[in-house]
XYZ file of N, CA and C in Angstrom:
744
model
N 13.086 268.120 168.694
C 13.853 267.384 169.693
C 13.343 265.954 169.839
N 11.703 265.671 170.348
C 11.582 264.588 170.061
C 11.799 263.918 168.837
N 11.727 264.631 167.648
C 11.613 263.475 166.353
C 13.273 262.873 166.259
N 14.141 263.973 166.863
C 15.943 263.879 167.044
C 16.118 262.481 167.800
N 15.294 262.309 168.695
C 15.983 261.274 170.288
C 15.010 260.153 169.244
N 14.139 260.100 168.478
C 13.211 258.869 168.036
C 14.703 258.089 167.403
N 15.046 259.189 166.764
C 16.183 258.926 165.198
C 17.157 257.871 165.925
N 17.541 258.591 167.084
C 18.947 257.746 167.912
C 18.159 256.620 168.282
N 16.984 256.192 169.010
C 16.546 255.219 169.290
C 16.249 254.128 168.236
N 15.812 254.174 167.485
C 15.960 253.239 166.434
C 17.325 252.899 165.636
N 17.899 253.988 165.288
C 18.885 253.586 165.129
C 19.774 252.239 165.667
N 19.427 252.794 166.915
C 20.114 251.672 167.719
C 19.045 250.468 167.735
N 18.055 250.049 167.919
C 17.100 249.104 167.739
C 17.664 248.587 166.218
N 17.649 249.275 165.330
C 17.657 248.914 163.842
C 18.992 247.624 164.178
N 20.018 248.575 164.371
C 21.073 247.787 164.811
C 21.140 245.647 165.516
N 20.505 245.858 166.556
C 20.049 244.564 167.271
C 19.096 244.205 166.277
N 18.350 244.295 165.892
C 16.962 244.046 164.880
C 17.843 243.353 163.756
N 18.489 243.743 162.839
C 19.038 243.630 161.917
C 20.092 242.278 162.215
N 20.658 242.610 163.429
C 21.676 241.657 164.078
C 20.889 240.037 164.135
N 19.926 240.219 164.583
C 19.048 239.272 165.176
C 18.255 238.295 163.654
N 17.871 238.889 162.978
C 17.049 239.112 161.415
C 18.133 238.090 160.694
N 19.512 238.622 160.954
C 20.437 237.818 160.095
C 20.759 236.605 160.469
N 20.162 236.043 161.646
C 20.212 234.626 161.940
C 19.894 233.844 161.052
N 20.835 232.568 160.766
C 20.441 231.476 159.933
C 19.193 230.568 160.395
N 18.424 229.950 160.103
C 17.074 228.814 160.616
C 17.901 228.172 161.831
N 17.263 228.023 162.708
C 17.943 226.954 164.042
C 16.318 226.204 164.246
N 16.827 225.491 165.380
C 15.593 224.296 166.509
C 14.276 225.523 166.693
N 14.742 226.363 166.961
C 13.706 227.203 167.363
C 13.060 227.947 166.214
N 13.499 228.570 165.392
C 12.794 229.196 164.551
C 13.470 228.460 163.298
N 12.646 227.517 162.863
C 12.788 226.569 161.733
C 13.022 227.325 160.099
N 12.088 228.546 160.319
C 11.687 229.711 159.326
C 12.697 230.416 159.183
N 13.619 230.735 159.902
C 14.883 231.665 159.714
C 14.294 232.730 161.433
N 14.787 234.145 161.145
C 14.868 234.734 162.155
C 13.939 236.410 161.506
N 13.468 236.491 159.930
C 13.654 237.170 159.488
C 12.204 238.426 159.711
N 11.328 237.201 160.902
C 9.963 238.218 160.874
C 10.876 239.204 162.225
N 11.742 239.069 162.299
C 12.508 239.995 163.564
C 12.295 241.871 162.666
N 12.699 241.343 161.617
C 12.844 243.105 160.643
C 11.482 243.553 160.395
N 10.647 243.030 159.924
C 9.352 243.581 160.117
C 8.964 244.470 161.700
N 8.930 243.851 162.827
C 9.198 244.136 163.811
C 9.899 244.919 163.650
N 10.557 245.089 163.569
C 11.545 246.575 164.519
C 11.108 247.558 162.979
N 10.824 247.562 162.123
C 10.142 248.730 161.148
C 8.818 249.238 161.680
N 7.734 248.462 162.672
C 7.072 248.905 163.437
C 6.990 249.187 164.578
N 8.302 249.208 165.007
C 8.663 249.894 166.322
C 9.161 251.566 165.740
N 9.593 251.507 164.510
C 10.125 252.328 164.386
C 8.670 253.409 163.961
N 8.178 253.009 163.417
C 6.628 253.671 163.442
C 6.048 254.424 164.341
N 6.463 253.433 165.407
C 5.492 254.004 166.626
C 6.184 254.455 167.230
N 7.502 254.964 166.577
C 8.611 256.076 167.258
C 8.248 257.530 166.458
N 7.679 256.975 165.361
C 7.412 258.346 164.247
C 5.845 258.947 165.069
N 5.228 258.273 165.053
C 4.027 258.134 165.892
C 3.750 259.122 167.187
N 5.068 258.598 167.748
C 5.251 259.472 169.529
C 6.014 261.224 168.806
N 6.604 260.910 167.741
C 7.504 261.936 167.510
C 6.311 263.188 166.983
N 5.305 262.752 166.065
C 3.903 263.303 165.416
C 3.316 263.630 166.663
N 3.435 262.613 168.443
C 2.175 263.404 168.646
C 2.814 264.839 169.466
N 4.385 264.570 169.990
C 4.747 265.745 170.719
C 4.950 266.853 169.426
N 5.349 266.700 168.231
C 5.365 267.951 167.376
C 3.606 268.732 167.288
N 2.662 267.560 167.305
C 1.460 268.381 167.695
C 0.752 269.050 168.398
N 1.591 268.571 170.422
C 1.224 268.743 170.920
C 1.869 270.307 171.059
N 3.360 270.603 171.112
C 3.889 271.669 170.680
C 3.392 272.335 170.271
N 3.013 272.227 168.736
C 2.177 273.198 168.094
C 0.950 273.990 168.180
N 0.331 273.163 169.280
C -1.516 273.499 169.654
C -0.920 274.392 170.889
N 0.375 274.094 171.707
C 0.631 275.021 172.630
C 0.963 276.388 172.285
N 1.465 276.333 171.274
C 2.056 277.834 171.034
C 0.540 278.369 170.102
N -0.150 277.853 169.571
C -0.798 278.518 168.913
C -2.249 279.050 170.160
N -2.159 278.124 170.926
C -2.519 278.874 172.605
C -2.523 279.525 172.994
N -1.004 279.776 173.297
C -0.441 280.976 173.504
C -0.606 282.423 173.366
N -0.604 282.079 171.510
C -0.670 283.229 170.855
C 0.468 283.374 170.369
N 0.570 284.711 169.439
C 2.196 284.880 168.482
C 2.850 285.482 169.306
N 3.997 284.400 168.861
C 5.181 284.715 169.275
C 6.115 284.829 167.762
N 7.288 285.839 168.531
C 8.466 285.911 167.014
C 9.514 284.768 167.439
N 9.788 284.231 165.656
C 10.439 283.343 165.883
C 11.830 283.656 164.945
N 12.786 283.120 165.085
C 13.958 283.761 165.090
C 13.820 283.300 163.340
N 14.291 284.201 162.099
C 13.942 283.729 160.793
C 15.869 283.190 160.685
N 16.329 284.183 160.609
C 17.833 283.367 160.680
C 18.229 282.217 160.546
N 18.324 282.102 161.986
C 18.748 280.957 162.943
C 18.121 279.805 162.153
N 16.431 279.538 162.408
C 16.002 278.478 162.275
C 15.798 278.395 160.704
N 16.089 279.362 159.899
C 16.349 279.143 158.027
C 17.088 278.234 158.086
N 18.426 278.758 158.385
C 19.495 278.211 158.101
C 19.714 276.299 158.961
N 19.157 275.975 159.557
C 18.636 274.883 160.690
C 17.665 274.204 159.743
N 16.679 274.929 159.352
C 15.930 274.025 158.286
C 16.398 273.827 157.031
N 17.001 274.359 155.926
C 17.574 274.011 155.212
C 18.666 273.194 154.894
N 19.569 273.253 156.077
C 20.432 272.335 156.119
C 19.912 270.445 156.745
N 18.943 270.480 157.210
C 18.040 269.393 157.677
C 17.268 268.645 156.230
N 16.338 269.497 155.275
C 16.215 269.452 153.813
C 17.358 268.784 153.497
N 18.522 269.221 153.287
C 19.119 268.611 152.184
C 20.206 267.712 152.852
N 20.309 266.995 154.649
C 21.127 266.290 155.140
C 19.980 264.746 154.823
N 18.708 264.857 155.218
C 17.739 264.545 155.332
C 17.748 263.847 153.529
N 17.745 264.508 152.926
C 17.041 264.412 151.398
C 18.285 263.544 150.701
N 19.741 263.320 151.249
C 20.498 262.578 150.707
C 20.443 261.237 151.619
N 19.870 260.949 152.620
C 19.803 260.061 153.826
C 18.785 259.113 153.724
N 17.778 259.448 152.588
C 17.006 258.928 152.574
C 17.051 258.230 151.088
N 17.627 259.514 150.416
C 17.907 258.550 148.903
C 19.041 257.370 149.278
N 20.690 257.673 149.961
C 20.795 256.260 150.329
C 20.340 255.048 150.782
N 19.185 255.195 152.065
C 18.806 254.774 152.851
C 17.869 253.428 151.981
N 16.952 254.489 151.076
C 15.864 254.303 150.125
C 16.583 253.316 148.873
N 17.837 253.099 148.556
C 18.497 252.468 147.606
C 18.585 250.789 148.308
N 19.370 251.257 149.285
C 19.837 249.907 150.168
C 18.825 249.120 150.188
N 17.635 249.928 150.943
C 16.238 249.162 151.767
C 15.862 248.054 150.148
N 15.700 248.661 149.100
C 15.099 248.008 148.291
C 16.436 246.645 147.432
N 17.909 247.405 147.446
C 18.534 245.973 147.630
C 18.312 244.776 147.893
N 18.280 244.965 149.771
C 18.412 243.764 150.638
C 16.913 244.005 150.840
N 15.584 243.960 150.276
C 14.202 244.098 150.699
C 14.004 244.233 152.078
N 14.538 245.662 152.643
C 14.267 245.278 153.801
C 13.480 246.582 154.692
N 12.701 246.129 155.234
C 11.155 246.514 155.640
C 11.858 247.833 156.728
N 12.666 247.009 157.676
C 13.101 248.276 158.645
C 13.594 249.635 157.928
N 14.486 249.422 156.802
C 15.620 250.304 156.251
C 14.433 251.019 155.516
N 13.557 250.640 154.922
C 12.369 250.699 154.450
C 11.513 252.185 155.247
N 11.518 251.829 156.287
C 10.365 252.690 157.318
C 11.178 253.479 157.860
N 12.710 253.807 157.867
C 13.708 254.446 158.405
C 14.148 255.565 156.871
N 13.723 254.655 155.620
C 13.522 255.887 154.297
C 12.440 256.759 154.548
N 11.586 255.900 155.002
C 10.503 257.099 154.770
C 10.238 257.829 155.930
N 10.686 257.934 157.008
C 11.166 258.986 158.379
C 11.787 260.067 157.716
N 12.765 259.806 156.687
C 13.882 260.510 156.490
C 13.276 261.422 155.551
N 12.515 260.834 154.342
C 11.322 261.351 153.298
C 10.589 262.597 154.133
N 10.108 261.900 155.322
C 9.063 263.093 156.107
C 9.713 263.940 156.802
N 10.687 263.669 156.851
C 11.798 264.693 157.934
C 11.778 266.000 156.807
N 12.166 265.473 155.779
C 12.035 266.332 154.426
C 11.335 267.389 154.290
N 9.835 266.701 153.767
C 8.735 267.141 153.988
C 8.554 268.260 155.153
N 8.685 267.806 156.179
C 8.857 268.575 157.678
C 9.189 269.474 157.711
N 10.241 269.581 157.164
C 11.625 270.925 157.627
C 11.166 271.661 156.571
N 11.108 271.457 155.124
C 10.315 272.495 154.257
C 8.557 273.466 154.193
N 8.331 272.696 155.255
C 6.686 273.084 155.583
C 6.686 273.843 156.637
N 7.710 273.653 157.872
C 8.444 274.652 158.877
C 9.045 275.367 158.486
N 9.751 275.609 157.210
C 10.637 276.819 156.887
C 9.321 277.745 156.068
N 8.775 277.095 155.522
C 7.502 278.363 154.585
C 6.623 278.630 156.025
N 7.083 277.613 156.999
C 5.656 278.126 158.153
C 6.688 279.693 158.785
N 8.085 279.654 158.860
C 8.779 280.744 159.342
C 8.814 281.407 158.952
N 8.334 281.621 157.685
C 8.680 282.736 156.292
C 7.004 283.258 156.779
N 5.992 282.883 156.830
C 5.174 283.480 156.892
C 4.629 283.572 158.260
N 5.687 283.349 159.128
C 5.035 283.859 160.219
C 5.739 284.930 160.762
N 7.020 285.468 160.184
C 7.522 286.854 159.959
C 6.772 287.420 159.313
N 6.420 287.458 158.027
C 5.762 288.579 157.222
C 4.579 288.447 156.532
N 3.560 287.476 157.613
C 1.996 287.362 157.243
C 1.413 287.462 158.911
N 1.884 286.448 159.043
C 1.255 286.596 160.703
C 1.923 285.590 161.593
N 2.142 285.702 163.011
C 3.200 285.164 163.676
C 2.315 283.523 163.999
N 1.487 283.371 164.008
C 0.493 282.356 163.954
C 0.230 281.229 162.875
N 0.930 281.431 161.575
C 1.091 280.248 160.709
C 2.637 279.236 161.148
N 3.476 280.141 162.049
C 4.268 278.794 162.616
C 3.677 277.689 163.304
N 3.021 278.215 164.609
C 2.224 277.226 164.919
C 1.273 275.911 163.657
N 0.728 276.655 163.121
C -0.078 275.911 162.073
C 0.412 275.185 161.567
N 1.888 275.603 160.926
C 2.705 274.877 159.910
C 2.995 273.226 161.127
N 3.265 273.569 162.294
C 3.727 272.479 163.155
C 2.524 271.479 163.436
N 1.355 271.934 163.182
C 0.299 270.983 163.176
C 0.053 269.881 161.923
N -0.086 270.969 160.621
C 0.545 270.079 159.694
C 1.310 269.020 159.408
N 2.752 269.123 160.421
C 3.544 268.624 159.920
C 3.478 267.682 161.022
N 2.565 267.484 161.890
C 2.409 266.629 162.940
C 1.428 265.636 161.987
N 0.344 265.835 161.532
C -0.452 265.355 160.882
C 0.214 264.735 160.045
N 1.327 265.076 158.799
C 2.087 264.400 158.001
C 2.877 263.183 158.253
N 3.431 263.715 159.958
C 4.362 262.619 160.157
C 3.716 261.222 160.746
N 2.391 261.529 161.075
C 1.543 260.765 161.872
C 0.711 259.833 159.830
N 0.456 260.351 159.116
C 0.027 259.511 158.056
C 0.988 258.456 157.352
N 2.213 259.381 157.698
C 3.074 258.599 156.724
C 3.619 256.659 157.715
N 3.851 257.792 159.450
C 3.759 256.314 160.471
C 2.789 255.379 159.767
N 1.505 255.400 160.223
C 0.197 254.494 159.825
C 0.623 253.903 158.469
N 0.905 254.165 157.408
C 0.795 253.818 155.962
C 2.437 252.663 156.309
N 3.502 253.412 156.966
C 4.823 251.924 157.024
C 4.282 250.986 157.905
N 3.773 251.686 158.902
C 2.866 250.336 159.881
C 2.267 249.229 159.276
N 1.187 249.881 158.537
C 0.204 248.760 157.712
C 1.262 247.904 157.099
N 1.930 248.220 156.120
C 2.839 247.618 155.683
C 3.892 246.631 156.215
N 4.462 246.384 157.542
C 4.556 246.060 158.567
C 4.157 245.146 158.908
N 2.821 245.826 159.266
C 1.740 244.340 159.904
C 1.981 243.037 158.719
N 1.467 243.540 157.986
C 1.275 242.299 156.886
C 2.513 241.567 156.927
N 3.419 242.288 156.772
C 4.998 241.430 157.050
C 4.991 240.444 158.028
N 4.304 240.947 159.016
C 4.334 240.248 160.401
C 3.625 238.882 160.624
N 2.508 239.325 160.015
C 0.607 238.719 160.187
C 0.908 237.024 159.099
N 2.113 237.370 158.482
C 2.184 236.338 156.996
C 0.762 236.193 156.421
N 1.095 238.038 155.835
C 0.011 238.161 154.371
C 0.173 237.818 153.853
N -0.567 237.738 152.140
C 0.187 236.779 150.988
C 0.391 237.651 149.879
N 0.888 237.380 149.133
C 1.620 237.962 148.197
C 0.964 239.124 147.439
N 0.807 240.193 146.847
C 0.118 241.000 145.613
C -0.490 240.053 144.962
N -1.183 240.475 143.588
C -1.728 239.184 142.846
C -0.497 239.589 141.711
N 0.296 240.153 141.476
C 1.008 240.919 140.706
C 2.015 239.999 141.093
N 2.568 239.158 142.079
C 3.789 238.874 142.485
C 2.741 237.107 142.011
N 1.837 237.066 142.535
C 1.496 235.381 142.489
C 1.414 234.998 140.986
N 0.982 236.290 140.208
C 1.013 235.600 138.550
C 2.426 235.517 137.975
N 3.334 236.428 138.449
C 4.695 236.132 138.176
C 5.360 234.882 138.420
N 5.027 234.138 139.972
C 5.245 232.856 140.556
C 4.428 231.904 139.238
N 3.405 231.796 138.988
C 2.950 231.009 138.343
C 3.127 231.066 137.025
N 3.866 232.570 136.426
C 4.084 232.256 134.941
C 5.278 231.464 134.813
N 6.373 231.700 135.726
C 7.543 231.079 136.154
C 7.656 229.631 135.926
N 6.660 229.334 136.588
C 6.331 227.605 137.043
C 5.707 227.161 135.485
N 5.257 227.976 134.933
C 4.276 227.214 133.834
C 5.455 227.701 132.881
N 6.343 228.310 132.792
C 7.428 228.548 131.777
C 8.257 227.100 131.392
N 8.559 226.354 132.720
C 9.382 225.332 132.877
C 8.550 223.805 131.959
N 9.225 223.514 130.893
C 9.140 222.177 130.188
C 8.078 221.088 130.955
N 7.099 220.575 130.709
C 6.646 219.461 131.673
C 5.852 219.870 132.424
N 5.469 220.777 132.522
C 4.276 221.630 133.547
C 3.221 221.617 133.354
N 2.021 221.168 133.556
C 0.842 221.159 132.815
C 0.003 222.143 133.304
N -0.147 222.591 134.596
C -0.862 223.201 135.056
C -0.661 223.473 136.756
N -0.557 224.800 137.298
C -0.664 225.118 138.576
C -1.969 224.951 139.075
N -2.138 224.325 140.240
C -3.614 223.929 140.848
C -3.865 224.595 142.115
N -2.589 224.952 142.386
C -2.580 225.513 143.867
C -1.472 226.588 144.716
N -1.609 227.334 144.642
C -0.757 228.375 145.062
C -0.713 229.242 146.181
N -0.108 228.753 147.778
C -0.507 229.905 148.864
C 1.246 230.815 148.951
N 0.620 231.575 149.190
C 2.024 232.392 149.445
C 2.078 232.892 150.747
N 2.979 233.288 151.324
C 3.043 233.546 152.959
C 4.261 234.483 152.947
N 4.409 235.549 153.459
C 5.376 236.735 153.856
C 5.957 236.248 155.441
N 7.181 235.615 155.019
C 7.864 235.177 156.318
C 8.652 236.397 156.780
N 8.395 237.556 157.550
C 9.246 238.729 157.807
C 9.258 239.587 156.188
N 10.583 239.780 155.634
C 9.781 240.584 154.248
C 9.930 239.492 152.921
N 10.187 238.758 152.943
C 10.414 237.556 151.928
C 9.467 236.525 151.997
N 9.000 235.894 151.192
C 7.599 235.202 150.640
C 8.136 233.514 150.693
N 7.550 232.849 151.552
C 7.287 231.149 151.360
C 6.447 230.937 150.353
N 6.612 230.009 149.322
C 5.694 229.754 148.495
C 5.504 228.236 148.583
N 4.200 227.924 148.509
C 4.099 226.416 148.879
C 3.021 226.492 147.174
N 3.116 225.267 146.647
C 2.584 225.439 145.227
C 2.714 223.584 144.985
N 0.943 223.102 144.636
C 1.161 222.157 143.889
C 0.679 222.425 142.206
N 1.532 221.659 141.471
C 1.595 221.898 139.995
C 1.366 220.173 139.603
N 0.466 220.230 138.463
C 0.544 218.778 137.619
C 1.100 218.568 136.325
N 2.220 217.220 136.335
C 2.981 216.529 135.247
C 1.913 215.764 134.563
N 2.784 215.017 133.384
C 2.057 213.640 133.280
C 2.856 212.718 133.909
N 1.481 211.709 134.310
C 1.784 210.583 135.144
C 2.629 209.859 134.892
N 3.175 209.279 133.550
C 4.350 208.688 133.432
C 5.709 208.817 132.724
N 5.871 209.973 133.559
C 7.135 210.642 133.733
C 7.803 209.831 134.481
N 8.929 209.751 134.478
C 9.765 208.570 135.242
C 10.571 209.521 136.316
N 10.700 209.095 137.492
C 10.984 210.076 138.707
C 11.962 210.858 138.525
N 13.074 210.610 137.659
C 14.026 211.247 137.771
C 14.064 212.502 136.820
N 13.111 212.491 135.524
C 12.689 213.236 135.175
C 11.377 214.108 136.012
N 10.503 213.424 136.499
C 9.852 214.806 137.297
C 11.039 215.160 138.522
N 12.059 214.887 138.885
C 12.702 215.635 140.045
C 13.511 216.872 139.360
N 13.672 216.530 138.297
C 14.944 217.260 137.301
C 13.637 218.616 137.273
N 12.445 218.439 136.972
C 11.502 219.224 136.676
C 11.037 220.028 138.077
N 10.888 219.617 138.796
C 10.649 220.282 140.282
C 12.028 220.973 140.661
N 13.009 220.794 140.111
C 14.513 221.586 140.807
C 14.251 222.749 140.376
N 13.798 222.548 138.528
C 13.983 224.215 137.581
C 12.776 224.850 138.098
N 11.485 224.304 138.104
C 10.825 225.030 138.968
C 11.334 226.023 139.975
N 11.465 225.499 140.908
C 12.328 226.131 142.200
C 13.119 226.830 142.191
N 14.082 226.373 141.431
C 14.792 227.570 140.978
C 14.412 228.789 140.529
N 13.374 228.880 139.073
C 13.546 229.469 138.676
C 12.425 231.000 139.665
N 11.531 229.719 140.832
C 10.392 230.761 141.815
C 12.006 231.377 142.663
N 12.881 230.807 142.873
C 13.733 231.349 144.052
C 14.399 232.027 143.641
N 14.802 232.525 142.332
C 15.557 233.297 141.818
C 14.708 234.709 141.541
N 13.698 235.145 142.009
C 12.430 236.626 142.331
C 12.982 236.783 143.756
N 13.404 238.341 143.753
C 13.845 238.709 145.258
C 12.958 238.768 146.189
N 11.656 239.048 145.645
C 10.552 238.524 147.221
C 10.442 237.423 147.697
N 11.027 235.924 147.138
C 10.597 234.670 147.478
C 12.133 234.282 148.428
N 12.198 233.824 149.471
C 12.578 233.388 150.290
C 12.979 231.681 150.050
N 12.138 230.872 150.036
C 12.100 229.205 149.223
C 10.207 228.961 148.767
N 10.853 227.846 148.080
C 9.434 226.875 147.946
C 9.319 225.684 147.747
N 8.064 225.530 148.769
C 8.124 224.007 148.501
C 6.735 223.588 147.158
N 7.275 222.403 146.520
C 6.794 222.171 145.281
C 6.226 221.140 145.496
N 5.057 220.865 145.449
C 4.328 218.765 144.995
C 4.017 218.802 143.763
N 4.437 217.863 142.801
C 3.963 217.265 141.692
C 2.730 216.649 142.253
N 2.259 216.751 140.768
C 1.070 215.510 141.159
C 0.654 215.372 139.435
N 0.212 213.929 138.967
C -0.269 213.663 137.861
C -1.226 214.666 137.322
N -1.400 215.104 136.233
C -1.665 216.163 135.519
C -3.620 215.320 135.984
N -4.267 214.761 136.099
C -5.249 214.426 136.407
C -5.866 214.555 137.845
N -5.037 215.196 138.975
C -5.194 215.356 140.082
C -5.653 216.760 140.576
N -5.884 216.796 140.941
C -6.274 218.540 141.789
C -5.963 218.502 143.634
């Protein structure tokens, strides 16, 4: 029930989040609007989070308790159909997110991933708590509290950095720089910071020409640059300085 009411709540957050995210740059946020989606993928966390701790807290109650029978039927047929509503929800979900790189749709796949996970670890916990002992349901719900609570932490982290404007993999910065050193006239990258504006990357990069290049040829040379860094779906823009191949 709680992990049900998390689902509707974000949902609807995702919604405004997303709304908000798609703002063009204005006076106020010069950067665009886009660290808004990072944000709401860690709200949505700490919806998975609250949802992990009442499925745990549940679970430590009944195993308190003591065994109880739990209906095998009913809740088969309830978990299996959750498995495989779940397991197509997330492969869409999981397609899109990596489309439009986007961090919320992102942390709302992998809810859907653990929902998965969930409902199949509760259905073997029902199977054997009919015909092993009535006491591995409980267990199974601790588990799966624990699961849903690792997988929160791991989109969080991920998240943060979105947020924090981490910098790039080194995997994404040698790509930026083979890019730049691909382009005619390039002598050498000297300087490279990268910054995660929401889920898309600012790249600020000085590179050295030779000095007497005539301007209109180094501008022609700084466009393909740019281009060719802005055309990688993690990069957002970049800004470029020439500088004489003798400079640092």
């Amino acid at each position: 029930a709680a992990n049900s009411l998390s689902d509707v709540f974000y949902t609807i957050l995702l919604v405004i989040g997303l709304t908000i995210a798609s703002k063009p740059p204005d006076e106020s946020h010069p950067q665009g609007h886009s660290r808004f989606e990072p944000l709401v993928g860690l709200v949505v966390t700490i919806a998975m989070s609250l949802a992990a701790y009442e499925a745990g807290r549940e679970a430590i109650n009944k195993f308190i308790a003591g065994p109880q029978a739990v209906p095998i039927l009913i809740s088969s047929i309830m978990l299996i159909s959750t498995v495989i509503i779940k397991a197509l929800m997330y492969w869409m979900v999981r397609r899109i997110a990596k489309i439009y790189q986007s961090p919320s749709l992102d942390a709302i796949s992998v809810d859907n991933l653990t929902d998965v996970s969930s409902a199949g670890v509760a259905f073997f916990g029902i199977l054997l708590s009919n015909f092993v002992h009535p006491l591995f349901d409980p267990i199974a719900g601790i588990f799966i509290a624990g699961w849903i609570l690792y997988n929160a932490l791991q989109s969080s982290r991920e998240n943060i950095v979105l947020l924090s404007g981490g910098a790039a993999p080194n995997k994404v910065r040698e790509e930026i720089i083979h890019r730049a050193l691909s382009v005619p006239g390039i002598l050498h990258v000297h300087y490279l910071l990268t910054e995660y504006a929401g889920p898309r990357l600012i790249v600020d990069m000085h590179a050295n020409i030779a000095g007497d290049l005539p301007f209109d040829k180094a501008h022609a040379i700084s466009d393909e640059v740019i281009d060719k860094i802005e055309q990688m779906d993690v990069v957002d823009r970049v800004y470029l300085h020439l500088e004489p191949e003798d400079w640092e």
